Amino acid sequence: GPKVLQIPSHQIIDMGQMVTLNCDPVSNHLYFYWYKQILGQQMEFLVNFYNGKVMEKSKLFKDQFSVERPDGSYFTLKIQPTALEDSAVYFCASSLGVSNSDYTFGSGTRLLVI
Amino acid sequence: AQKVTQTQTSISVMEKTTVTMDCVYETQDSSYFLFWYKQTASGEIVFLIRQDSYKKENATVGHYSLNFQKPKSSIGLIITATQIEDSAVYFCAMRVNYNQGKLIFGQGTKLSIKP
């Protein structure tokens, strides 16, 4: 079936540096999401994005986080500056609509901040 | 407040048997959607099955079925004829009708299938 691609699959970065996580959503999907999963725990919602705007964000979506999808290219999550507690797996997902639409998840980007 | 709770941290069963994983949810909304996902050892998240709150019939897909008990706010996942490759972490999730598609996940249940 259609896939969500995440690039890179792994990233190691020094604390305080900037990192950009890239997501290529399913081509006809309109809603995009980022979730954060700390090792061994549940996935937690960060943000959703539609029509060029953030629709909702959680408390985990700190001021250092930002998202964009310039010109229909990658949907990106940028963290600037990174902190040790940002180490986690970040999952991108997309859906055609909301509520009754199924998600497609990417395989995740494993971010390690050292 | 919305919440999803999976109290079973891990389950181990023999291959070819049936297993049930529990999930309870909290929401004030009358319309919501419940999902089960599987996370494989590689980290991939796979959609398994879904129940819409307004549907009375339990959803069934392949060897997955749901035990939807709306008065108890419960949505159990039943896997029949389990196979080794069913070993994974299973997450229950909820989406309410108005919230722009946000999924609220439970803590997950690690299922191990023994040969």
XYZ file of N, CA, C and O in Angstrom, chain B residues 6-108:
412
model
N -4.097 0.682 28.760
C -3.853 -0.745 28.575
C -3.084 -1.215 29.808
O -1.955 -0.805 30.030
N -3.703 -2.061 30.586
C -3.093 -2.454 31.854
C -2.165 -3.665 31.730
O -1.331 -3.891 32.589
N -2.325 -4.423 30.668
C -1.471 -5.596 30.483
C -0.143 -5.149 29.865
O -0.101 -4.719 28.726
N 0.930 -5.269 30.605
C 2.229 -4.857 30.090
C 2.742 -5.866 29.069
O 3.260 -5.498 28.012
N 2.596 -7.149 29.413
C 3.055 -8.185 28.483
C 2.220 -9.439 28.656
O 1.685 -9.709 29.731
N 2.092 -10.179 27.540
C 1.364 -11.438 27.518
C 2.196 -12.431 26.718
O 2.780 -12.072 25.691
N 2.190 -13.667 27.160
C 2.880 -14.719 26.428
C 1.925 -15.887 26.249
O 1.325 -16.348 27.235
N 1.746 -16.343 25.017
C 0.850 -17.463 24.744
C 1.521 -18.421 23.762
O 2.472 -18.045 23.069
N 0.962 -19.605 23.699
C 1.470 -20.597 22.755
C 0.912 -20.302 21.366
O -0.212 -19.797 21.212
N 1.698 -20.665 20.383
C 1.282 -20.520 18.991
C -0.029 -21.274 18.764
O -0.301 -22.297 19.399
N -0.854 -20.715 17.871
C -2.129 -21.295 17.429
C -3.246 -21.170 18.453
O -4.343 -21.679 18.217
N -2.984 -20.487 19.544
C -4.050 -20.251 20.512
C -4.664 -18.879 20.270
O -4.245 -18.138 19.381
N -5.689 -18.552 21.085
C -6.374 -17.258 20.990
C -5.939 -16.380 22.155
O -5.798 -16.863 23.286
N -5.722 -15.110 21.873
C -5.313 -14.179 22.919
C -6.218 -12.949 22.863
O -6.659 -12.531 21.788
N -6.486 -12.400 24.033
C -7.265 -11.163 24.131
C -6.446 -10.112 24.848
O -5.870 -10.384 25.911
N -6.395 -8.932 24.258
C -5.706 -7.803 24.892
C -6.729 -6.742 25.245
O -7.609 -6.423 24.442
N -6.594 -6.218 26.456
C -7.595 -5.295 26.984
C -7.236 -3.844 26.698
O -6.051 -3.480 26.621
N -8.276 -3.032 26.619
C -8.089 -1.590 26.459
C -9.362 -0.903 26.945
O -10.468 -1.301 26.561
N -9.213 0.086 27.789
C -10.347 0.921 28.182
C -10.018 2.363 27.829
O -8.857 2.756 27.792
N -11.061 3.124 27.588
C -10.862 4.499 27.140
C -11.796 5.416 27.899
O -12.809 4.984 28.468
N -11.441 6.685 27.901
C -12.269 7.711 28.531
C -12.457 8.844 27.548
O -11.485 9.355 26.980
N -13.698 9.238 27.364
C -14.014 10.406 26.567
C -15.408 10.876 26.903
O -16.268 10.066 27.264
N -15.624 12.167 26.785
C -16.955 12.733 26.992
C -17.710 12.808 25.676
O -18.902 13.139 25.654
N -17.036 12.532 24.594
C -17.643 12.695 23.287
C -18.518 11.514 22.915
O -18.202 10.356 23.236
N -19.578 11.809 22.200
C -20.506 10.752 21.807
C -20.055 10.041 20.541
O -20.501 8.943 20.247
N -19.161 10.670 19.804
C -18.686 10.089 18.548
C -17.173 9.976 18.599
O -16.490 10.981 18.808
N -16.685 8.770 18.401
C -15.239 8.549 18.478
C -14.889 7.289 17.700
O -15.764 6.527 17.288
N -13.600 7.116 17.500
C -13.106 6.003 16.695
C -11.981 5.321 17.463
O -11.118 5.998 18.021
N -12.002 4.021 17.466
C -11.030 3.243 18.232
C -10.206 2.392 17.283
O -10.745 1.808 16.331
N -8.934 2.322 17.539
C -8.005 1.653 16.635
C -7.080 0.724 17.419
O -6.765 0.977 18.585
N -6.628 -0.283 16.744
C -5.523 -1.097 17.242
C -4.407 -1.083 16.203
O -4.653 -1.267 14.993
N -3.204 -0.844 16.710
C -2.004 -0.856 15.883
C -1.026 -1.862 16.469
O -1.032 -2.149 17.663
N -0.159 -2.342 15.594
C 0.892 -3.265 15.998
C 2.225 -2.605 15.681
O 2.392 -2.037 14.587
N 3.144 -2.651 16.636
C 4.487 -2.143 16.379
C 5.448 -3.327 16.373
O 5.621 -4.003 17.390
N 6.070 -3.564 15.230
C 6.950 -4.715 15.077
C 8.313 -4.440 15.718
O 8.600 -3.318 16.150
N 9.119 -5.456 15.747
C 10.445 -5.331 16.356
C 11.294 -4.273 15.658
O 12.151 -3.631 16.272
N 11.034 -4.054 14.395
C 11.788 -3.044 13.646
C 11.281 -1.632 13.913
O 11.881 -0.660 13.452
N 10.165 -1.528 14.619
C 9.602 -0.228 14.939
C 8.461 0.199 14.037
O 7.800 1.206 14.312
N 8.226 -0.564 12.993
C 7.160 -0.226 12.053
C 5.798 -0.285 12.753
O 5.535 -1.187 13.545
N 4.945 0.663 12.442
C 3.597 0.716 13.034
C 2.596 0.326 11.967
O 2.519 0.961 10.906
N 1.828 -0.699 12.274
C 0.901 -1.260 11.306
C -0.527 -1.144 11.833
O -0.819 -1.574 12.954
N -1.403 -0.575 11.047
C -2.815 -0.494 11.392
C -3.435 -1.882 11.275
O -3.211 -2.596 10.291
N -4.216 -2.263 12.292
C -4.830 -3.585 12.286
C -6.331 -3.532 12.055
O -6.867 -4.191 11.167
N -7.029 -2.751 12.882
C -8.483 -2.833 12.888
C -9.045 -1.609 13.585
O -8.363 -0.976 14.399
N -10.275 -1.297 13.287
C -10.884 -0.075 13.797
C -12.348 -0.319 14.123
O -13.017 -1.111 13.460
N -12.832 0.390 15.136
C -14.245 0.336 15.535
C -14.776 1.756 15.625
O -14.215 2.577 16.352
N -15.842 2.031 14.905
C -16.502 3.335 15.020
C -17.528 3.255 16.134
O -18.278 2.275 16.220
N -17.611 4.286 16.961
C -18.420 4.213 18.182
C -19.895 3.995 17.910
O -20.615 3.440 18.741
N -20.364 4.423 16.740
C -21.794 4.320 16.456
C -22.183 2.945 15.908
O -23.359 2.650 15.732
N -21.196 2.114 15.658
C -21.485 0.778 15.113
C -21.597 -0.239 16.239
O -20.718 -0.345 17.091
N -22.663 -1.004 16.217
C -22.891 -1.987 17.272
C -22.154 -3.288 17.009
O -21.776 -4.008 17.933
N -21.951 -3.599 15.726
C -21.288 -4.868 15.401
C -19.796 -4.755 15.683
O -19.167 -3.741 15.376
N -19.240 -5.822 16.235
C -17.805 -5.859 16.459
C -17.077 -6.004 15.121
O -17.425 -6.848 14.306
N -16.042 -5.192 14.952
C -15.271 -5.265 13.711
C -14.437 -6.544 13.675
O -13.972 -7.036 14.707
N -14.251 -7.059 12.469
C -13.416 -8.247 12.253
C -12.624 -8.065 10.973
O -13.188 -7.655 9.954
N -11.323 -8.326 11.068
C -10.452 -8.293 9.893
C -9.489 -9.454 9.995
O -8.635 -9.495 10.886
N -9.641 -10.423 9.099
C -8.747 -11.582 9.131
C -8.833 -12.286 10.477
O -9.928 -12.609 10.945
N -7.694 -12.507 11.119
C -7.740 -13.186 12.414
C -7.746 -12.202 13.595
O -7.491 -12.585 14.740
N -8.074 -10.943 13.296
C -8.273 -9.946 14.344
C -9.766 -9.652 14.486
O -10.456 -9.471 13.482
N -10.227 -9.556 15.710
C -11.590 -9.101 15.943
C -11.604 -8.273 17.223
O -10.651 -8.304 18.014
N -12.665 -7.499 17.365
C -12.787 -6.610 18.517
C -13.948 -7.033 19.387
O -14.963 -7.546 18.899
N -13.794 -6.796 20.665
C -14.878 -6.982 21.629
C -15.211 -5.586 22.164
O -14.595 -5.104 23.113
N -16.155 -4.945 21.503
C -16.521 -3.568 21.830
C -17.644 -3.580 22.842
O -18.769 -4.019 22.540
N -17.363 -3.111 24.053
C -18.374 -3.026 25.107
C -18.511 -1.554 25.474
O -17.823 -1.056 26.382
N -19.387 -0.899 24.766
C -19.520 0.551 24.906
C -19.888 0.988 26.329
O -19.322 1.959 26.835
N -20.824 0.311 27.005
C -21.168 0.745 28.375
C -19.965 0.684 29.321
O -19.909 1.415 30.307
N -19.009 -0.185 29.019
C -17.820 -0.311 29.860
C -16.643 0.475 29.301
O -15.532 0.405 29.834
N -16.853 1.196 28.190
C -15.760 1.929 27.525
C -14.567 1.009 27.303
O -13.417 1.352 27.613
N -14.867 -0.143 26.746
C -13.831 -1.161 26.572
C -13.762 -1.615 25.123
O -14.799 -1.789 24.471
N -12.563 -1.814 24.634
C -12.368 -2.273 23.255
C -11.223 -3.288 23.246
O -10.060 -2.940 23.015
N -11.565 -4.528 23.474
C -10.549 -5.572 23.514
C -10.211 -6.074 22.116
O -11.075 -6.128 21.243
N -8.956 -6.449 21.923
C -8.513 -7.039 20.656
C -8.347 -8.535 20.852
O -7.679 -8.976 21.799
N -8.956 -9.299 19.970
C -8.853 -10.757 20.010
C -8.095 -11.221 18.774
O -8.451 -10.860 17.654
N -7.066 -12.006 19.007
C -6.323 -12.605 17.901
C -6.502 -14.112 17.981
O -6.146 -14.737 18.998
N -7.065 -14.681 16.964
C -7.267 -16.134 16.933
C -6.151 -16.789 16.119
O -5.520 -16.150 15.280
N -5.916 -18.062 16.409
C -4.906 -18.837 15.679
C -3.597 -18.049 15.571
O -3.103 -17.781 14.468
N -3.064 -17.674 16.704
C -1.867 -16.833 16.725
C -0.685 -17.520 16.032
O -0.553 -18.749 16.031
N 0.158 -16.651 15.449
C 1.356 -17.128 14.764
C 2.564 -16.432 15.364
O 2.435 -15.367 15.977
N 3.722 -17.023 15.163
C 4.952 -16.453 15.722
C 5.098 -14.988 15.312
O 5.489 -14.136 16.125
N 4.749 -14.692 14.064
C 4.915 -13.328 13.562
C 3.933 -12.326 14.156
O 4.027 -11.131 13.884
N 2.999 -12.800 14.980
C 2.126 -11.881 15.709
C 2.840 -11.290 16.919
O 2.319 -10.365 17.560
N 4.014 -11.782 17.231
C 4.781 -11.222 18.347
C 5.126 -9.771 18.032
O 5.757 -9.487 17.004
N 4.705 -8.875 18.916
C 4.871 -7.440 18.683
C 4.315 -6.696 19.894
O 3.831 -7.310 20.839
N 4.389 -5.380 19.834
C 3.713 -4.551 20.834
C 2.434 -4.026 20.197
O 2.466 -3.494 19.086
N 1.339 -4.170 20.906
C 0.036 -3.774 20.384
C -0.447 -2.529 21.126
O -0.492 -2.501 22.363
N -0.818 -1.537 20.348
C -1.298 -0.281 20.908
C -2.766 -0.071 20.556
O -3.176 -0.222 19.404
N -3.505 0.311 21.545
C -4.882 0.746 21.373
C -4.858 2.273 21.241
O -4.021 2.937 21.883
N -5.724 2.830 20.432
C -5.733 4.286 20.255
C -7.150 4.771 20.015
O -8.028 4.019 19.569
N -7.372 6.025 20.325
C -8.696 6.633 20.175
C -8.569 7.962 19.455
O -7.603 8.700 19.658
N -9.557 8.241 18.638
C -9.656 9.561 18.035
C -11.089 10.040 18.229
O -12.025 9.305 17.941
N -11.273 11.262 18.704
C -12.632 11.785 18.857
C -12.978 12.606 17.636
O -12.115 13.020 16.871
N -14.244 12.858 17.464
C -14.725 13.350 16.187
C -14.248 14.746 15.828
O -14.102 15.089 14.668
N -13.966 15.551 16.853
C -13.726 16.958 16.555
C -12.271 17.357 16.541
O -11.922 18.457 16.200
N -11.376 16.437 16.964
C -10.047 16.911 17.371
C -8.987 16.874 16.289
O -7.830 16.643 16.557
N -9.386 17.141 15.061
C -8.401 17.314 13.993
C -7.533 16.102 13.766
O -6.414 16.231 13.302
N -8.036 14.956 14.110
C -7.319 13.738 13.750
C -6.317 13.234 14.758
O -5.677 12.219 14.527
N -6.157 13.897 15.882
C -5.174 13.466 16.873
C -5.528 12.085 17.422
O -6.668 11.822 17.783
N -4.544 11.212 17.495
C -4.714 9.893 18.098
C -4.161 9.917 19.512
O -3.068 10.432 19.750
N -4.919 9.322 20.436
C -4.450 9.170 21.806
C -4.175 7.689 22.002
O -5.076 6.853 21.829
N -2.935 7.386 22.363
C -2.505 5.997 22.453
C -2.493 5.490 23.885
O -2.267 6.248 24.840
N -2.696 4.170 24.015
C -2.454 3.498 25.280
C -0.974 3.172 25.412
O -0.158 3.479 24.532
N -0.647 2.540 26.524
C 0.745 2.294 26.863
C 1.347 1.129 26.101
O 2.558 0.951 26.087
N 0.496 0.301 25.512
C 0.966 -0.838 24.735
C 1.025 -2.117 25.538
O 1.252 -2.099 26.755
